[in-house]
Structures are given as C-alpha cells and as structure tokens.
Tab-separated table of C-alpha atoms (C1' of nucleotides) in Angstrom:
chain	number	residue	atom	x	y	z
K	663	MET	CA	-72.994	-36.412	56.138
K	664	ALA	CA	-71.725	-39.873	56.819
K	665	GLY	CA	-74.505	-42.154	55.949
K	666	ASP	CA	-76.024	-40.804	52.701
K	667	ARG	CA	-76.275	-43.319	49.985
K	668	PRO	CA	-75.702	-42.257	46.490
K	669	ARG	CA	-79.165	-41.769	44.810
K	670	VAL	CA	-79.261	-42.266	41.046
K	671	ALA	CA	-81.923	-41.055	38.997
K	672	PRO	CA	-84.485	-43.412	37.585
K	673	PRO	CA	-83.163	-44.253	34.135
K	674	GLN	CA	-86.463	-43.633	32.398
K	675	ASP	CA	-86.086	-39.952	33.534
K	676	VAL	CA	-83.270	-39.630	30.965
K	677	ALA	CA	-85.267	-41.028	28.305
K	678	LEU	CA	-88.077	-38.457	29.055
K	679	ILE	CA	-86.019	-35.697	27.456
K	680	GLY	CA	-84.801	-37.406	24.213
K	681	ARG	CA	-81.919	-39.901	23.599
K	682	SER	CA	-80.580	-41.656	26.395
K	683	THR	CA	-76.901	-40.868	26.669
K	684	GLN	CA	-74.042	-41.192	29.099
K	685	GLN	CA	-73.778	-37.447	29.833
K	686	ARG	CA	-77.425	-36.877	30.589
K	687	ALA	CA	-77.465	-39.909	33.094
K	688	THR	CA	-74.443	-38.256	34.647
K	689	VAL	CA	-76.031	-34.830	34.833
K	690	LEU	CA	-79.279	-36.130	35.966
K	691	ALA	CA	-77.584	-38.298	38.688
K	692	ALA	CA	-75.635	-35.230	39.989
K	693	LEU	CA	-78.744	-33.338	40.218
K	694	VAL	CA	-80.508	-35.931	42.226
K	695	THR	CA	-77.618	-36.279	44.468
K	696	ALA	CA	-77.225	-32.581	45.167
K	697	GLU	CA	-79.376	-31.708	48.305
K	698	GLY	CA	-80.745	-28.206	47.560
K	699	PHE	CA	-80.716	-25.996	44.569
K	700	VAL	CA	-77.877	-26.081	42.387
K	701	SER	CA	-76.560	-23.719	39.541
K	702	ALA	CA	-75.582	-25.108	36.191
K	703	ARG	CA	-71.987	-24.134	36.907
K	704	ALA	CA	-71.872	-25.608	40.237
K	705	LEU	CA	-73.079	-28.866	38.977
K	706	TYR	CA	-70.483	-28.505	36.082
K	707	ASN	CA	-67.557	-28.024	38.567
K	708	ARG	CA	-68.795	-30.918	40.810
K	709	LEU	CA	-68.702	-33.248	37.832
K	710	LEU	CA	-65.314	-32.070	36.866
K	711	ASN	CA	-64.077	-32.781	40.333
K	712	GLY	CA	-65.813	-36.083	40.321
K	713	GLY	CA	-64.002	-37.146	37.364
K	714	SER	CA	-67.031	-37.238	35.122
K	715	PRO	CA	-66.701	-34.098	33.150
K	716	VAL	CA	-69.435	-33.053	30.934
K	717	GLY	CA	-69.410	-30.148	28.681
K	718	LEU	CA	-70.960	-26.942	30.160
K	719	SER	CA	-73.319	-26.630	27.139
K	720	THR	CA	-74.643	-30.243	27.838
K	721	VAL	CA	-75.187	-29.392	31.453
K	722	TYR	CA	-77.180	-26.402	30.599
K	723	ARG	CA	-78.959	-28.361	27.819
K	724	THR	CA	-79.966	-31.105	30.100
K	725	LEU	CA	-81.006	-28.971	32.886
K	726	THR	CA	-83.182	-26.908	30.594
K	727	ALA	CA	-84.727	-29.889	29.186
K	728	LEU	CA	-85.495	-31.405	32.583
K	729	ALA	CA	-87.170	-28.319	33.570
K	730	ALA	CA	-89.232	-28.146	30.443
K	731	ALA	CA	-90.142	-31.598	31.259
K	732	ASP	CA	-91.475	-30.747	34.683
K	733	ARG	CA	-88.504	-32.888	36.123
K	734	ALA	CA	-86.916	-29.963	37.736
K	735	ASP	CA	-87.773	-26.972	39.696
K	736	VAL	CA	-86.024	-23.628	38.821
K	737	VAL	CA	-85.556	-20.544	40.798
K	738	ARG	CA	-83.652	-17.308	40.158
K	739	ASP	CA	-81.258	-16.266	43.066
K	740	THR	CA	-80.837	-12.685	43.832
K	741	ASN	CA	-78.121	-12.245	40.942
K	742	GLY	CA	-80.184	-13.606	38.273
K	743	GLU	CA	-78.432	-16.915	38.182
K	744	ARG	CA	-80.838	-20.031	37.805
K	745	LEU	CA	-80.894	-22.804	40.304
K	746	PHE	CA	-82.170	-26.369	39.453
K	747	ARG	CA	-83.604	-28.878	41.847
K	748	TYR	CA	-84.740	-32.398	40.814
K	749	ARG	CA	-88.367	-33.033	41.317
K	750	PRO	CA	-89.348	-36.649	41.522
K	751	GLY	CA	-93.092	-36.219	41.024
K	752	PRO	CA	-95.032	-33.926	38.935
K	753	ASP	CA	-96.418	-32.123	41.647
K	754	HIS	CA	-96.076	-28.356	42.003
K	755	ARG	CA	-94.390	-27.293	45.074
K	756	HIS	CA	-92.712	-24.270	46.855
K	757	TYR	CA	-89.733	-24.185	48.877
K	758	LEU	CA	-88.035	-22.058	51.612
K	759	ILE	CA	-84.410	-21.767	50.293
K	760	CYS	CA	-81.334	-20.914	52.176
K	761	THR	CA	-79.597	-18.056	50.321
K	762	GLU	CA	-76.337	-19.164	51.916
K	763	CYS	CA	-76.086	-22.869	51.221
K	764	GLY	CA	-79.015	-23.632	48.765
K	765	LEU	CA	-80.763	-25.903	51.305
K	766	SER	CA	-84.327	-26.034	50.464
K	767	LEU	CA	-87.323	-26.956	52.655
K	768	PRO	CA	-90.677	-27.793	50.858
K	769	VAL	CA	-93.335	-25.609	52.584
K	770	ASP	CA	-97.138	-25.962	53.024
K	771	SER	CA	-98.193	-23.936	49.887
K	772	GLY	CA	-101.984	-24.816	50.067
K	773	PRO	CA	-103.089	-21.272	51.155
K	774	VAL	CA	-101.128	-19.563	48.328
K	775	GLU	CA	-102.238	-22.015	45.782
K	776	LYS	CA	-105.798	-21.117	46.794
K	777	TRP	CA	-105.124	-17.306	46.882
K	778	ALA	CA	-103.352	-17.650	43.429
K	779	GLU	CA	-106.340	-19.559	42.095
K	780	ARG	CA	-109.000	-16.997	43.411
K	781	ILE	CA	-107.060	-13.973	41.785
K	782	ALA	CA	-106.740	-16.017	38.477
K	783	ARG	CA	-110.540	-16.656	38.702
K	784	THR	CA	-111.661	-13.368	39.652
K	785	SER	CA	-109.289	-11.294	37.254
K	786	GLU	CA	-109.992	-11.224	33.493
K	787	PHE	CA	-106.499	-12.570	32.869
K	788	ALA	CA	-105.871	-15.828	31.013
K	789	ASN	CA	-103.431	-18.321	31.609
K	790	VAL	CA	-102.260	-17.154	34.758
K	791	ARG	CA	-99.184	-18.543	36.424
K	792	HIS	CA	-97.560	-17.959	39.770
K	793	THR	CA	-94.125	-18.114	41.346
K	794	VAL	CA	-93.687	-18.052	45.142
K	795	GLU	CA	-90.329	-17.798	46.700
K	796	LEU	CA	-89.324	-17.876	50.128
K	797	ALA	CA	-85.732	-17.251	51.053
K	798	GLY	CA	-83.834	-16.870	54.323
K	799	VAL	CA	-80.855	-18.025	56.174
K	800	CYS	CA	-81.022	-21.373	57.576
K	801	PRO	CA	-80.062	-22.266	61.203
K	802	ASP	CA	-76.621	-23.699	60.263
K	803	CYS	CA	-75.674	-20.998	58.251
K	804	GLY	CA	-77.029	-18.211	60.621
K	805	ARG	CA	-74.788	-19.913	63.402
K	806	ARG	CA	-71.770	-19.523	61.260
K	807	HIS	CA	-72.180	-15.656	61.245
K	808	VAL	CA	-71.395	-13.142	63.818
K	809	ARG	CA	-74.136	-10.591	63.258
K	810	ALA	CA	-73.412	-6.617	63.448
K	811	PRO	CA	-76.134	-4.991	65.490
N	1310	MET	CA	-103.869	6.879	24.594
N	1311	ALA	CA	-105.087	10.324	23.927
N	1312	GLY	CA	-105.713	11.699	27.381
N	1313	ASP	CA	-102.980	10.809	29.404
N	1314	ARG	CA	-101.368	13.772	31.152
N	1315	PRO	CA	-97.680	13.550	31.707
N	1316	ARG	CA	-97.137	12.609	35.389
N	1317	VAL	CA	-93.997	13.913	36.963
N	1318	ALA	CA	-92.331	12.479	39.886
N	1319	PRO	CA	-92.264	14.120	43.070
N	1320	PRO	CA	-89.042	16.213	43.209
N	1321	GLN	CA	-88.026	15.062	46.792
N	1322	ASP	CA	-87.826	11.352	45.250
N	1323	VAL	CA	-84.932	12.415	43.293
N	1324	ALA	CA	-83.126	13.565	46.450
N	1325	LEU	CA	-83.853	10.409	48.215
N	1326	ILE	CA	-81.288	8.411	46.176
N	1327	GLY	CA	-78.441	11.233	46.553
N	1328	ARG	CA	-77.645	14.163	44.506
N	1329	SER	CA	-80.381	15.819	42.615
N	1330	THR	CA	-79.541	15.740	39.096
N	1331	GLN	CA	-81.137	16.431	35.694
N	1332	GLN	CA	-80.676	12.994	34.617
N	1333	ARG	CA	-82.188	11.197	37.734
N	1334	ALA	CA	-85.245	13.573	37.358
N	1335	THR	CA	-85.588	12.353	33.724
N	1336	VAL	CA	-85.281	8.777	34.474
N	1337	LEU	CA	-87.666	8.995	37.376
N	1338	ALA	CA	-90.189	10.815	35.404
N	1339	ALA	CA	-89.979	8.235	32.734
N	1340	LEU	CA	-90.616	5.615	35.159
N	1341	VAL	CA	-93.406	7.273	36.836
N	1342	THR	CA	-95.099	7.990	33.241
N	1343	ALA	CA	-94.629	4.421	32.254
N	1344	GLU	CA	-97.794	2.391	33.347
N	1345	GLY	CA	-96.614	-1.028	33.730
N	1346	PHE	CA	-93.318	-2.678	34.482
N	1347	VAL	CA	-90.542	-1.545	32.175
N	1348	SER	CA	-86.938	-2.705	31.716
N	1349	ALA	CA	-83.785	-0.506	31.769
N	1350	ARG	CA	-83.225	-0.802	28.282
N	1351	ALA	CA	-86.922	0.030	27.271
N	1352	LEU	CA	-86.691	3.131	29.469
N	1353	TYR	CA	-83.232	4.007	27.856
N	1354	ASN	CA	-84.658	3.803	24.493
N	1355	ARG	CA	-87.884	5.816	25.532
N	1356	LEU	CA	-85.602	8.451	26.609
N	1357	LEU	CA	-83.625	8.425	23.370
N	1358	ASN	CA	-86.781	8.611	21.386
N	1359	GLY	CA	-88.163	11.408	23.726
N	1360	GLY	CA	-85.109	13.456	23.016
N	1361	SER	CA	-83.747	13.292	26.619
N	1362	PRO	CA	-81.095	10.873	26.337
N	1363	VAL	CA	-79.461	9.390	29.621
N	1364	GLY	CA	-76.595	7.147	29.535
N	1365	LEU	CA	-77.588	3.528	29.853
N	1366	SER	CA	-75.237	3.084	32.941
N	1367	THR	CA	-77.054	6.065	34.447
N	1368	VAL	CA	-80.483	4.540	33.828
N	1369	TYR	CA	-79.389	1.415	35.382
N	1370	ARG	CA	-77.845	3.145	38.373
N	1371	THR	CA	-80.882	5.198	38.869
N	1372	LEU	CA	-83.360	2.420	38.766
N	1373	THR	CA	-81.043	0.174	41.245
N	1374	ALA	CA	-80.881	3.085	43.469
N	1375	LEU	CA	-84.763	3.482	43.347
N	1376	ALA	CA	-85.226	0.074	44.174
N	1377	ALA	CA	-82.780	0.188	46.893
N	1378	ALA	CA	-84.694	3.071	48.470
N	1379	ASP	CA	-88.121	1.036	48.102
N	1380	ARG	CA	-89.130	3.540	45.601
N	1381	ALA	CA	-89.588	0.802	42.890
N	1382	ASP	CA	-90.663	-2.625	42.626
N	1383	VAL	CA	-88.542	-5.139	40.866
N	1384	VAL	CA	-89.612	-8.353	39.066
N	1385	ARG	CA	-87.697	-10.559	36.749
N	1386	ASP	CA	-89.382	-11.702	33.501
N	1387	THR	CA	-88.737	-15.229	32.152
N	1388	ASN	CA	-85.515	-14.481	30.478
N	1389	GLY	CA	-84.083	-13.060	33.406
N	1390	GLU	CA	-84.312	-9.398	32.664
N	1391	ARG	CA	-85.279	-7.046	35.427
N	1392	LEU	CA	-88.349	-5.035	35.202
N	1393	PHE	CA	-88.833	-2.038	37.161
N	1394	ARG	CA	-91.990	-0.129	38.437
N	1395	TYR	CA	-92.432	3.161	40.214
N	1396	ARG	CA	-94.087	2.678	43.728
N	1397	PRO	CA	-95.351	5.880	45.186
N	1398	GLY	CA	-95.720	4.696	48.743
N	1399	PRO	CA	-93.575	2.523	50.898
N	1400	ASP	CA	-95.953	-0.330	51.098
N	1401	HIS	CA	-95.165	-3.704	50.065
N	1402	ARG	CA	-97.428	-4.873	47.153
N	1403	HIS	CA	-97.669	-7.845	44.762
N	1404	TYR	CA	-99.077	-7.525	41.070
N	1405	LEU	CA	-100.659	-9.565	38.366
N	1406	ILE	CA	-98.617	-8.718	35.383
N	1407	CYS	CA	-99.335	-9.050	31.740
N	1408	THR	CA	-96.761	-11.087	30.112
N	1409	GLU	CA	-97.477	-9.352	26.700
N	1410	CYS	CA	-97.644	-5.813	27.365
N	1411	GLY	CA	-96.455	-5.315	30.920
N	1412	LEU	CA	-99.561	-4.016	32.334
N	1413	SER	CA	-99.846	-4.613	36.126
N	1414	LEU	CA	-102.650	-4.881	38.697
N	1415	PRO	CA	-102.360	-4.634	42.301
N	1416	VAL	CA	-103.721	-7.611	43.769
N	1417	ASP	CA	-104.992	-8.180	47.485
N	1418	SER	CA	-101.878	-9.954	48.891
N	1419	GLY	CA	-103.230	-10.044	52.595
N	1420	PRO	CA	-103.497	-13.751	52.508
N	1421	VAL	CA	-100.064	-14.431	51.134
N	1422	GLU	CA	-98.609	-12.020	53.597
N	1423	LYS	CA	-99.984	-13.553	56.319
N	1424	TRP	CA	-98.926	-17.106	55.086
N	1425	ALA	CA	-95.272	-15.994	54.383
N	1426	GLU	CA	-95.093	-14.503	57.933
N	1427	ARG	CA	-96.378	-17.684	59.390
N	1428	ILE	CA	-93.790	-19.811	57.579
N	1429	ALA	CA	-91.174	-17.524	58.493
N	1430	ARG	CA	-91.928	-17.719	62.125
N	1431	THR	CA	-92.443	-21.359	62.424
N	1432	SER	CA	-89.191	-22.094	60.427
N	1433	GLU	CA	-85.913	-21.845	62.070
N	1434	PHE	CA	-84.877	-19.540	59.325
N	1435	ALA	CA	-83.630	-15.941	59.734
N	1436	ASN	CA	-84.209	-13.048	57.627
N	1437	VAL	CA	-87.093	-14.657	55.432
N	1438	ARG	CA	-88.017	-12.625	52.442
N	1439	HIS	CA	-90.639	-13.527	49.837
N	1440	THR	CA	-91.350	-12.834	46.206
N	1441	VAL	CA	-94.600	-13.453	44.598
N	1442	GLU	CA	-95.369	-13.048	41.074
N	1443	LEU	CA	-98.650	-13.746	39.317
N	1444	ALA	CA	-98.410	-13.411	35.461
N	1445	GLY	CA	-100.941	-14.026	32.872
N	1446	VAL	CA	-102.245	-12.553	29.568
N	1447	CYS	CA	-104.492	-9.287	30.115
N	1448	PRO	CA	-107.942	-9.304	28.423
N	1449	ASP	CA	-106.740	-6.768	25.732
N	1450	CYS	CA	-103.737	-8.766	24.848
N	1451	GLY	CA	-105.785	-12.100	25.006
N	1452	ARG	CA	-108.271	-10.604	22.373
N	1453	ARG	CA	-105.559	-9.934	19.887
N	1454	HIS	CA	-104.663	-13.520	19.547
N	1455	VAL	CA	-106.237	-16.349	17.886
N	1456	ARG	CA	-105.928	-19.229	20.184
N	1457	ALA	CA	-105.072	-22.759	18.836
N	1458	PRO	CA	-107.200	-25.564	20.849
I	586	DG	C1'	-72.220	-56.783	13.395
I	587	DA	C1'	-71.935	-53.210	9.915
I	588	DT	C1'	-74.479	-49.207	7.856
I	589	DT	C1'	-76.715	-44.970	8.473
I	590	DG	C1'	-79.309	-40.827	9.419
I	591	DA	C1'	-80.948	-38.471	13.103
I	592	DT	C1'	-79.337	-36.604	17.483
I	593	DA	C1'	-76.322	-35.400	21.227
I	594	DT	C1'	-71.773	-33.269	22.424
I	595	DG	C1'	-68.395	-29.915	23.534
I	596	DA	C1'	-65.038	-26.240	22.777
I	597	DA	C1'	-65.089	-22.006	21.159
I	598	DA	C1'	-67.473	-17.807	19.880
I	599	DA	C1'	-71.698	-15.120	20.043
I	600	DT	C1'	-75.356	-12.839	22.911
I	601	DC	C1'	-77.296	-10.232	26.216
I	602	DA	C1'	-78.082	-7.993	30.562
I	603	DT	C1'	-75.802	-5.556	33.698
I	604	DT	C1'	-71.614	-3.638	35.996
I	605	DT	C1'	-67.209	-1.497	36.263
I	606	DC	C1'	-63.677	1.883	34.669
I	607	DC	C1'	-62.217	6.289	34.210
I	608	DA	C1'	-61.683	10.762	32.308
I	609	DT	C1'	-64.764	14.447	32.669
I	610	DC	C1'	-68.425	17.061	34.474
I	611	DT	C1'	-71.412	19.429	38.109
I	612	DA	C1'	-74.198	19.902	42.317
I	613	DG	C1'	-74.323	22.426	46.162
I	614	DC	C1'	-71.764	24.173	50.133
I	615	DG	C1'	-68.776	27.803	52.019
G	261	DC	C1'	-66.764	32.252	42.645
G	262	DG	C1'	-64.048	28.198	43.798
G	263	DC	C1'	-63.805	23.779	45.536
G	264	DT	C1'	-64.621	18.602	45.925
G	265	DA	C1'	-67.472	14.659	46.513
G	266	DG	C1'	-70.496	12.743	44.116
G	267	DA	C1'	-72.528	12.119	39.317
G	268	DT	C1'	-72.211	11.027	34.296
G	269	DG	C1'	-71.380	8.226	29.859
G	270	DG	C1'	-69.132	5.736	26.551
G	271	DA	C1'	-66.473	2.097	26.192
G	272	DA	C1'	-64.531	-2.184	27.999
G	273	DA	C1'	-65.430	-5.836	31.261
G	274	DT	C1'	-68.245	-9.386	33.370
G	275	DG	C1'	-70.799	-13.317	33.877
G	276	DA	C1'	-74.431	-16.266	32.624
G	277	DT	C1'	-76.543	-18.539	29.107
G	278	DT	C1'	-76.992	-19.672	24.091
G	279	DT	C1'	-75.441	-20.823	19.479
G	280	DT	C1'	-72.281	-22.669	15.940
G	281	DC	C1'	-70.462	-26.438	13.842
G	282	DA	C1'	-67.418	-29.944	13.364
G	283	DT	C1'	-67.313	-34.547	15.358
G	284	DA	C1'	-69.053	-38.493	17.808
G	285	DT	C1'	-72.724	-41.538	19.236
G	286	DC	C1'	-77.490	-43.744	19.737
G	287	DA	C1'	-80.490	-46.909	17.836
G	288	DA	C1'	-83.053	-48.631	14.340
G	289	DT	C1'	-82.229	-51.294	10.215
G	290	DC	C1'	-79.924	-54.184	6.927
DNA sequence: GATTGATATGAAAATCATTTCCATCTAGCG
DNA sequence: CGCTAGATGGAAATGATTTTCATATCAATC
C-alpha cells in the first residue's frame, strides 16, 4: 500500500528479552512492520533484501524469546512451520488467518474463552490451556484463483 | 492395565485407504489399541517391541492416509510433532488432551462449532477451517507431581 | 575512555520429524 | 498361474529448528 508509515517497535520491548542489541531491534521492527503472521525464514529473507542482514539463528532466538515474553503470538501452519505475529498488548487473542497470504483478522473470541473456561473448570484437569485457530482464504486471495468445480 | 482386551480395527477400514495389506492392518490395529494420541514414532516402536515390525515410512504413510480419510484425528504437540488418534466415526470432535500421558477426553464442542461457523459466515473468507485444542494435566498425572508454589 | 565479564551473534554442524527414492515385493484381477 | 499397479522399507533427502563454539558486543565499573 502507498500510505503505510514504517512502524517501529517500542525500544523497551527489546529490553524485555534481555540485552538491547542492534539485531534484536531489527528483528522486532521487521516483525512489527509485517502485517500478518510471518515465518522466521520469511523474516530472515526480508531483512536480507532490506539490507539489514541478521543471522538466521538470531532471528529464531529473538522470535522465540518474544513469544516466551508474550510479545508475539505463535501458530503453526499446515506444514508444521511456526508463524509469528507481533502483539502489542498482553491480551490473549484469536485470529482468522489467510492460508495464502498470512493476513490475520482478530476475531471475537469471547464465546470460545467462556467455553474453554467452563470445560477447564468442569474437568479434573489442571493447568488447562487452549489453542484455537481459524484459517481460510481471504477475499483478495480468493479472487486470484479460478476454482475448479 | 490388566483387563484391556485387544481391540482390532474393522477390516473395512483398511480397505478405505487403498489396498488391504498386512502392514496397514497392523498399524491400524495398533492405533485403535492405543488409548490416547500417539506419535508415528511411538507407534513404530510399539510395533517393533510387539514383534510386528512395520517400516517407519509405512507407518507414516498409513497414518497420513487414515487422517486424509477422516479415520484419524491429528493434533500437533508443543514440539511440532504430529499425534494421531483413531476415530471410529466420521464426526468432527475436539478433545481435552493430557500433556503428560496423551490421555484424551472428548469434550462438548457444540458451542465452538457454532461460534466457528458464525465467524466463517460473517467473514468474507472462503473455506474456513478451525482447529481447537484443549490441553492440560489429567488428575492421575497431576497426582504424580509435587508442585512448586 | 579503558577494562572486563557476562551475553549475544552467526556460520556451520547437529537434530529431529517427516518425506522421497527406488529396488523389490505382493495384492488381487483375469 | 501370471501379470501389473500399488505397496513396502531402508537409506538418503528435506526442511525447520537448535546447538556449538569462536568471536564480537553490551554495559557496568574502574
């Protein structure tokens, strides 16, 4: 798009995951700029092309640390690859993700939260976590395809 | 446990995924016998120890085919490993899985189904699928642990 | 601003689940 | 029985992620 300003990551976010380094700032900024979910490799390539190369291991390390610090959401695509997404706030959300372009829309997850909570409460299980993923093809990507009947 | 009888898979299930072979029957039987979700490798080892070795590739091929034929549920554990579970009927279910022992309990997923359907309908996305996973520690496994405060 | 010790980096090697290759075997039809 | 498309399995390939380890850098201290 024409009018998107480069969004930079709040510097304190870098500090959250340890020492504040050039590379971490770069990776974080790239993650913030990315609109949907991105894979570590995609981010790595993006940085390469953008002229700010960061080692692949460092990209992985940074993303993993961000996820551990609840600064990023993580999902797995169908191939088992992990996709990361910057999360400004600490709130727990669920997304509808386009399987073609990675575009993600936050969805109203109230009902699922309540449902998951009820299951957790009525079960004897401890420490119940839940993952919910909605995936489909977004309108733009859908238009790009001729669909066989 | 002492009193579990060996459950065998309905023979027609083997035919569902192509030609009926000894190996496929073996894998399917082992999957049916397994109580919770199992990984391909776990199943492979089980067959090795049980004296009915089947090639690892064949185990993978069979499980993948079963999943494709809606004869098995598939989830991913935290390490990205795929876990399979035999599903007798064609109905779509969700489970509460124990992260320690793989024990799985089917849960009432009506509300999530409705929710997912509504999101799918109101979004512009096509072909919306959903995955829902509830994971925790089952009572038995919970008792086995001393928990730090 | 130099010293320094803990931390971070990155290239290459290691790991690990899963897939593919391919020579060989076998259902199952005629 | 004989045939052939489909199935098998061990080894090699793949691909994402992690580890290793020698080197570089942060940031607190002198």
